[in-house]
C-alpha positions as CSV (number, residue, x, y, z in Angstrom):
1,M,0.0,0.0,0.0
2,K,2.8,2.4,0.9
3,L,4.6,1.6,-2.3
4,H,1.5,2.2,-4.3
5,S,0.9,5.6,-2.7
6,S,4.5,6.6,-3.3
7,L,4.3,5.6,-7.0
8,L,1.1,7.6,-7.4
9,L,2.7,10.7,-5.8
10,F,5.7,10.3,-8.0
11,H,3.5,10.0,-11.1
12,V,1.6,13.2,-10.2
13,F,4.8,15.1,-9.5
14,F,6.5,13.9,-12.7
15,Q,3.4,14.8,-14.8
16,F,3.3,18.3,-13.3
17,Y,7.1,18.7,-13.8
18,T,6.9,17.6,-17.4
19,L,4.1,20.0,-18.1
20,S,5.9,22.9,-16.4
21,A,9.1,22.0,-18.0
22,T,7.5,22.7,-21.4
23,L,6.7,26.3,-20.4
24,N,9.1,28.7,-22.1
25,S,11.6,30.9,-20.2
26,D,9.4,33.9,-20.1
27,G,6.6,31.9,-18.6
28,L,8.8,30.4,-16.0
29,A,10.2,33.9,-15.1
30,L,6.6,35.2,-14.5
31,L,5.7,32.2,-12.3
32,S,8.8,33.0,-10.2
33,F,7.9,36.7,-10.2
34,K,4.4,35.7,-8.9
35,S,5.9,33.6,-6.1
36,H,6.9,36.9,-4.3
37,W,3.3,38.0,-3.9
38,T,1.3,37.4,-0.7
39,S,-2.0,37.6,-2.5
40,L,-3.1,36.2,-5.9
41,P,-5.7,38.1,-7.9
42,P,-8.3,35.7,-9.3
43,L,-7.6,36.8,-12.8
44,I,-4.0,35.8,-12.5
45,N,-4.8,32.6,-10.6
46,S,-7.2,31.4,-13.3
47,T,-5.1,32.2,-16.3
48,W,-1.4,31.9,-15.4
49,I,-1.4,28.1,-15.9
50,P,2.0,26.3,-15.5
51,S,1.0,23.6,-18.0
52,H,0.9,26.0,-20.9
53,S,3.8,25.8,-23.2
54,I,3.8,29.6,-23.7
55,P,2.3,32.4,-21.5
56,C,0.8,34.4,-24.4
57,S,-2.8,33.7,-23.4
58,W,-2.3,34.7,-19.8
59,A,-4.1,37.8,-18.4
60,G,-2.2,41.1,-18.5
61,L,0.4,40.3,-21.2
62,K,1.1,40.2,-24.9
63,C,3.8,38.4,-26.9
64,N,5.6,38.9,-30.1
65,S,5.7,36.4,-32.9
66,F,8.5,34.5,-31.1
67,H,6.3,34.0,-28.0
68,H,8.4,36.4,-26.0
69,V,6.5,38.7,-23.6
70,I,6.7,42.3,-24.8
71,F,3.8,43.8,-22.8
72,L,2.9,43.3,-19.1
73,N,0.1,45.2,-17.5
74,L,-0.9,44.2,-13.9
75,S,-2.2,47.5,-12.8
76,Y,-5.2,47.8,-10.5
77,L,-5.1,44.2,-9.3
78,D,-4.5,44.8,-5.6
79,I,-1.4,42.7,-5.6
80,Y,0.5,42.6,-2.3
81,G,4.1,41.6,-1.9
82,Q,7.6,42.5,-3.3
83,L,8.8,43.1,-6.8
84,G,10.7,39.9,-7.6
85,P,13.8,40.3,-9.8
86,E,12.7,37.5,-12.1
87,V,10.4,39.7,-14.2
88,A,13.6,41.1,-15.7
89,N,14.3,37.7,-17.3
90,C,11.6,38.7,-19.8
91,T,14.3,40.6,-21.7
92,Q,12.1,41.5,-24.6
93,L,9.7,43.5,-22.5
94,Q,8.9,47.0,-23.9
95,Y,6.0,47.9,-21.7
96,L,5.7,47.2,-17.9
97,D,2.9,48.6,-15.8
98,L,2.6,47.5,-12.2
99,S,0.8,50.6,-10.9
100,Y,-2.0,50.8,-8.4
101,N,-1.0,47.8,-6.3
102,Y,0.7,47.3,-3.0
103,F,4.2,46.3,-4.0
104,N,6.7,47.2,-1.2
105,G,10.4,47.2,-0.7
106,Q,12.9,48.1,-3.4
107,I,13.0,48.2,-7.2
108,P,15.2,45.2,-8.3
109,Y,18.6,46.0,-9.8
110,S,17.8,43.3,-12.4
111,F,15.6,45.8,-14.2
112,T,18.8,46.9,-15.9
113,N,18.5,43.8,-18.0
114,L,15.4,45.2,-19.7
115,H,17.3,46.9,-22.5
116,K,14.2,47.2,-24.7
117,L,11.9,48.7,-22.1
118,K,10.3,51.9,-23.2
119,Y,7.5,52.3,-20.6
120,L,7.9,51.7,-16.9
121,D,5.0,52.5,-14.5
122,L,5.4,51.6,-10.8
123,S,3.2,54.4,-9.5
124,V,0.8,54.2,-6.6
125,N,2.5,51.4,-4.6
126,L,4.4,51.2,-1.3
127,L,7.9,51.2,-2.6
128,N,10.4,52.4,0.0
129,A,14.0,52.9,-1.2
130,P,16.4,55.5,-2.5
131,F,16.1,56.8,-6.0
132,P,16.9,53.9,-8.3
133,N,19.8,55.5,-10.2
134,F,20.5,52.2,-12.0
135,L,17.4,52.7,-14.1
136,S,19.5,55.2,-16.1
137,Q,21.1,52.0,-17.6
138,I,17.8,51.2,-19.5
139,P,18.8,52.9,-22.7
140,H,15.5,53.4,-24.5
141,L,13.2,54.3,-21.7
142,K,10.6,57.0,-22.7
143,L,8.3,57.0,-19.7
144,L,9.3,56.5,-16.1
145,D,6.5,56.8,-13.4
146,L,7.5,56.3,-9.8
147,S,4.9,58.7,-8.4
148,Y,2.9,58.1,-5.2
149,N,5.4,55.9,-3.4
150,Q,7.6,56.3,-0.4
151,L,10.9,56.7,-2.3
152,H,13.5,59.0,-0.7
153,G,17.0,60.4,-1.0
154,S,18.3,62.7,-3.8
155,I,17.5,62.4,-7.5
156,S,20.6,61.0,-9.0
157,T,22.7,63.0,-11.4
158,T,22.8,59.8,-13.5
159,I,19.4,60.9,-14.8
160,A,21.5,62.7,-17.4
161,N,21.9,59.3,-19.2
162,M,18.2,59.0,-19.8
163,T,18.3,61.0,-23.0
164,H,15.2,59.3,-24.6
165,L,13.0,60.1,-21.7
166,R,9.8,62.0,-22.6
167,E,7.8,61.6,-19.4
168,L,9.1,61.6,-15.8
169,Y,6.8,61.4,-12.9
170,L,8.4,61.5,-9.4
171,Q,5.6,63.4,-7.6
172,F,4.3,62.5,-4.1
173,N,7.4,60.8,-2.7
174,N,10.0,62.0,-0.2
175,F,12.8,63.0,-2.5
176,S,15.1,65.6,-1.0
177,G,18.2,67.6,-2.0
178,A,18.5,69.7,-5.2
179,I,17.1,69.1,-8.6
180,P,20.2,68.0,-10.5
181,S,21.4,70.3,-13.2
182,S,22.1,67.2,-15.3
183,I,18.4,66.9,-15.9
184,G,19.0,69.4,-18.7
185,N,20.5,66.6,-20.7
186,C,17.0,65.0,-21.0
187,T,16.2,67.2,-23.9
188,Q,13.3,65.1,-25.1
189,L,11.3,65.6,-21.9
190,Q,7.7,66.7,-22.4
191,D,6.3,66.0,-18.9
192,L,8.3,66.7,-15.7
193,Y,6.4,66.3,-12.4
194,L,8.5,66.7,-9.2
195,N,5.8,68.2,-7.0
196,D,5.0,67.2,-3.4
197,N,8.5,66.2,-2.3
198,Q,11.1,67.8,-0.1
199,L,13.3,69.2,-2.8
200,E,15.3,72.3,-2.0
201,G,17.8,74.7,-3.6
202,V,17.2,76.6,-6.8
203,L,15.6,75.6,-10.1
204,P,18.6,74.8,-12.3
205,Y,19.2,77.0,-15.3
206,S,19.7,73.9,-17.4
207,L,15.9,73.5,-17.4
208,N,16.0,75.9,-20.3
209,N,17.5,73.1,-22.4
210,L,14.2,71.3,-22.3
211,N,12.8,72.8,-25.5
212,H,10.1,70.1,-25.8
213,L,8.7,70.6,-22.3
214,L,4.9,70.8,-22.1
215,N,4.1,70.3,-18.4
216,F,6.3,71.2,-15.5
217,D,5.2,70.9,-11.8
218,V,7.5,71.6,-8.8
219,A,4.7,72.7,-6.4
220,D,4.9,71.9,-2.7
221,N,8.7,71.7,-2.2
222,K,11.2,73.9,-0.5
223,L,12.7,75.6,-3.5
224,T,14.3,79.1,-3.3
225,G,15.9,81.7,-5.5
226,A,15.2,83.0,-9.0
227,I,12.8,81.4,-11.5
228,P,14.9,80.7,-14.6
229,L,12.3,78.8,-16.7
230,C,11.3,81.8,-18.8
231,F,13.7,81.9,-21.7
232,S,13.7,80.2,-25.1
233,G,13.4,76.8,-23.4
234,C,9.8,77.5,-22.3
235,R,8.2,78.4,-25.7
236,N,6.3,75.1,-25.8
237,L,5.4,75.0,-22.1
238,Q,1.6,74.7,-21.5
239,F,1.3,74.0,-17.8
240,L,3.5,75.4,-15.1
241,D,2.9,75.1,-11.3
242,I,5.5,76.4,-8.9
243,S,3.2,76.9,-5.9
244,F,4.0,76.4,-2.2
245,N,7.7,77.1,-2.3
246,D,9.9,79.9,-0.9
247,F,11.4,81.6,-3.9
248,G,11.8,85.1,-2.4
249,S,12.1,86.5,-5.9
250,G,10.0,88.1,-8.6
251,L,8.3,87.0,-11.7
252,P,10.9,87.7,-14.5
253,Y,9.9,89.8,-17.4
254,S,10.9,86.9,-19.6
255,I,7.8,85.0,-18.5
256,G,6.4,86.5,-21.7
257,N,8.5,84.1,-23.7
258,C,6.3,81.2,-22.5
259,T,3.8,82.0,-25.2
260,A,2.1,78.6,-25.2
261,L,1.2,78.7,-21.5
262,S,-2.4,77.7,-20.8
263,Q,-2.2,77.3,-17.0
264,F,0.2,79.1,-14.7
265,T,-0.1,78.6,-10.9
266,A,2.2,80.2,-8.3
267,V,0.2,80.2,-5.1
268,K,2.0,81.0,-1.8
269,S,5.5,80.9,-3.3
270,N,6.9,84.0,-1.6
271,L,6.9,85.9,-4.9
272,V,7.8,89.6,-4.5
273,G,7.8,92.7,-6.8
274,A,5.4,93.7,-9.5
275,I,3.5,91.6,-12.0
276,P,5.4,92.1,-15.2
277,S,3.6,93.7,-18.2
278,S,4.9,90.8,-20.3
279,I,2.2,88.7,-18.8
280,G,0.1,90.2,-21.6
281,L,2.0,88.2,-24.2
282,L,0.5,85.0,-22.8
283,I,-2.5,85.0,-25.1
284,E,-3.2,81.3,-24.7
285,L,-3.5,81.6,-20.9
286,S,-6.7,80.2,-19.5
287,I,-5.9,80.0,-15.8
288,L,-3.6,82.4,-13.9
289,R,-3.3,81.8,-10.1
290,L,-0.8,84.1,-8.4
291,S,-2.5,84.4,-5.0
292,E,-1.1,84.7,-1.5
293,N,2.3,86.1,-2.3
294,H,3.8,89.5,-1.7
295,L,3.3,91.1,-5.1
296,S,2.9,94.9,-5.2
297,G,2.2,97.7,-7.6
298,K,-0.6,97.9,-10.1
299,I,-2.3,95.2,-12.1
300,P,-0.8,95.7,-15.6
301,S,-3.3,96.8,-18.2
302,E,-1.7,94.3,-20.6
303,I,-3.5,91.5,-18.8
304,G,-6.4,92.5,-21.0
305,N,-4.6,90.8,-23.9
306,C,-5.0,87.4,-22.3
307,E,-8.5,87.0,-23.8
308,S,-8.6,83.2,-23.2
309,L,-8.6,83.7,-19.4
310,T,-11.3,81.9,-17.6
311,E,-9.8,82.1,-14.1
312,L,-7.8,85.0,-12.6
313,H,-6.7,84.8,-9.0
314,L,-4.6,87.8,-7.7
315,Y,-5.9,87.9,-4.1
316,S,-3.9,88.4,-0.9
317,H,-1.2,90.7,-2.2
318,R,-0.3,94.4,-1.8
319,L,-1.6,95.4,-5.2
320,D,-2.9,99.0,-5.5
321,G,-4.4,101.4,-8.0
322,N,-7.4,100.8,-10.1
323,I,-8.7,97.6,-11.6
324,P,-7.7,98.2,-15.2
325,S,-10.6,98.7,-17.7
326,E,-8.8,96.5,-20.1
327,M,-10.0,93.5,-18.0
328,G,-13.3,94.1,-19.7
329,K,-11.8,92.4,-22.8
330,L,-11.6,89.1,-20.9
331,G,-14.9,87.9,-22.3
332,E,-14.4,84.2,-21.3
333,L,-13.6,85.1,-17.6
334,R,-15.7,83.1,-15.1
335,D,-13.7,83.5,-11.9
336,L,-12.2,86.8,-10.9
337,E,-10.7,87.0,-7.4
338,L,-8.9,90.2,-6.4
339,F,-9.8,90.4,-2.7
340,S,-7.5,91.4,0.2
341,N,-5.4,93.9,-1.7
342,Q,-5.2,97.7,-1.7
343,L,-7.1,98.4,-4.8
344,S,-9.0,101.7,-5.1
345,G,-11.3,103.5,-7.5
346,E,-14.4,102.3,-9.1
347,I,-15.2,98.9,-10.7
348,L,-15.6,100.2,-14.2
349,L,-18.5,99.3,-16.4
350,E,-16.4,97.1,-18.6
351,I,-16.0,94.7,-15.7
352,W,-19.7,94.4,-15.1
353,K,-20.2,93.5,-18.7
354,I,-18.2,90.3,-18.6
355,R,-21.2,88.1,-19.2
356,H,-19.7,84.7,-18.3
357,L,-18.7,85.8,-14.8
358,E,-19.7,83.2,-12.2
359,H,-17.5,84.3,-9.2
360,L,-16.5,87.9,-8.3
361,F,-14.6,88.4,-5.1
362,V,-13.2,91.9,-4.5
363,Y,-13.8,92.3,-0.8
364,N,-11.2,93.8,1.6
365,N,-10.0,96.6,-0.7
366,S,-10.6,100.3,-0.9
367,L,-12.9,100.3,-3.9
368,S,-15.5,103.1,-4.2
369,G,-18.2,104.5,-6.3
370,E,-21.8,103.4,-7.0
371,L,-22.7,99.9,-8.1
372,P,-24.3,100.2,-11.5
373,V,-27.5,98.7,-12.7
374,E,-25.5,96.7,-15.3
375,M,-24.4,94.3,-12.6
376,T,-27.9,92.9,-12.6
377,E,-27.2,91.5,-16.1
378,L,-24.7,89.0,-14.8
379,K,-27.1,86.1,-15.2
380,N,-24.3,83.4,-14.8
381,L,-23.2,84.8,-11.4
382,K,-23.1,82.3,-8.6
383,N,-21.0,84.2,-5.9
384,I,-20.2,87.8,-5.3
385,S,-18.4,89.4,-2.3
386,L,-17.9,93.1,-2.1
387,F,-17.7,93.8,1.6
388,N,-15.1,95.9,3.4
389,N,-14.9,98.5,0.6
390,M,-16.2,102.1,0.3
391,F,-19.0,101.8,-2.2
392,T,-21.8,104.4,-2.0
393,G,-25.4,104.8,-3.0
394,N,-28.0,102.1,-3.2
395,L,-27.8,98.6,-4.6
396,P,-29.5,98.5,-8.0
397,P,-33.2,97.8,-7.8
398,N,-34.5,94.4,-8.9
399,I,-31.1,92.8,-8.3
400,C,-31.7,89.3,-9.3
401,F,-28.9,87.2,-10.7
402,G,-29.3,83.9,-12.5
403,R,-31.0,80.7,-11.3
404,N,-27.6,79.3,-10.2
405,F,-26.9,82.2,-7.8
406,E,-25.7,80.9,-4.4
407,C,-24.2,83.6,-2.2
408,S,-23.8,87.4,-1.9
409,E,-21.9,89.5,0.7
410,Y,-22.4,93.2,0.6
411,G,-22.0,94.1,4.3
412,N,-19.7,96.6,6.1
413,Q,-19.8,99.3,3.4
414,S,-21.8,102.5,2.7
415,A,-24.0,101.1,-0.1
416,S,-27.6,100.7,1.0
417,R,-29.8,97.6,0.5
418,K,-33.1,99.4,0.8
419,N,-34.1,99.0,-2.9
420,T,-33.2,95.3,-3.2
421,S,-36.0,93.0,-4.3
422,G,-37.5,89.8,-2.9
423,C,-35.4,87.9,-5.4
424,W,-32.2,89.1,-3.7
425,K,-33.6,88.2,-0.3
426,M,-34.5,84.7,-1.5
427,H,-31.1,84.0,-2.9
428,N,-29.3,85.4,0.1
429,S,-31.2,83.6,2.9
430,K,-30.9,80.0,1.7
431,K,-33.9,79.3,3.8
432,G,-37.2,77.7,2.7
433,P,-40.6,79.3,3.2
434,S,-41.7,79.8,6.8
């Protein structure tokens, strides 16, 4: 009986071994890679079958005509465990996406064997290690996404070797130290996201070598010094966010060279000085957020040339003088926020005729004059705050904004409400009938 049982076990083992042994090297590498996981997604468990001769029908991958794996996408599968080095034995891989899982630990050095890899996405995991400078040995890498992990240390100067890189996403990690000037060697870069780290020092001048750069985000770091990314290198730049840093410098006049800019955000970045008149050269600009800095002087009239603007935030500064009438040319403007400055004079009629306005906040200034009846024509208005100014006269009669109107604050000023209609009272109270 014992002999019979032993022979049966041997037969089962031999049969499994024979079937597994027929699996090609890429399939065996993936099975070994899987052995490092502490949880197996049902999709993987049901399709990664060792008895197959090739893995090309397995979930998440594609093969070339020689049955070598060239594409592996295991994103959003809630895989727990470590990144085993064996996946790098699939040396023909061109695309590797392991994002949105729970991989922890380090990125294996064996990834340097993936000489044909063009796309590497390890974002939104639990990787905890220094910057993997050895990835610069992957010669044809075009996209590298390590965002939303727990990676730390400095960004290696070896990044200079990644000359084919077009997209680099390192945001939401714990990287520290300076942005290496060698990043200027990555002249094919189009997307560069370094935001939400602990980076310090200055923005390297070599960033101006990145003539193809479209999107650049360094928000929420500890950067200081001048802002150099405003020369010939920024002509194609469409998105720029330098918020929540400590530059202690002004916006350079050469910002006007970034003529393709669509969104420019520099909130709470310790910017000083005046808003340069060259801002008017940014005719593609749709969003400009420069709030909560230390800017002073007048709002340049040239801002009226930015006729694509839908959102303009210049609040919490030391801006003075009048609101320029040229702002009336901003026909697409929906959100105008100029509160908490030292602005004076009247809000000119041109401003009240911006028909798409939804939000108008100019409170905490020294604005004066009467509020014109034309303000009642802002049928798209949802919020308006005018308090703590020096307006005079009465609010226009029958003041009734559009059906989407939510909130209005007129208090603490000289203008009287005595001629306001029941429509105003209904919108303002937010209470149902008693």
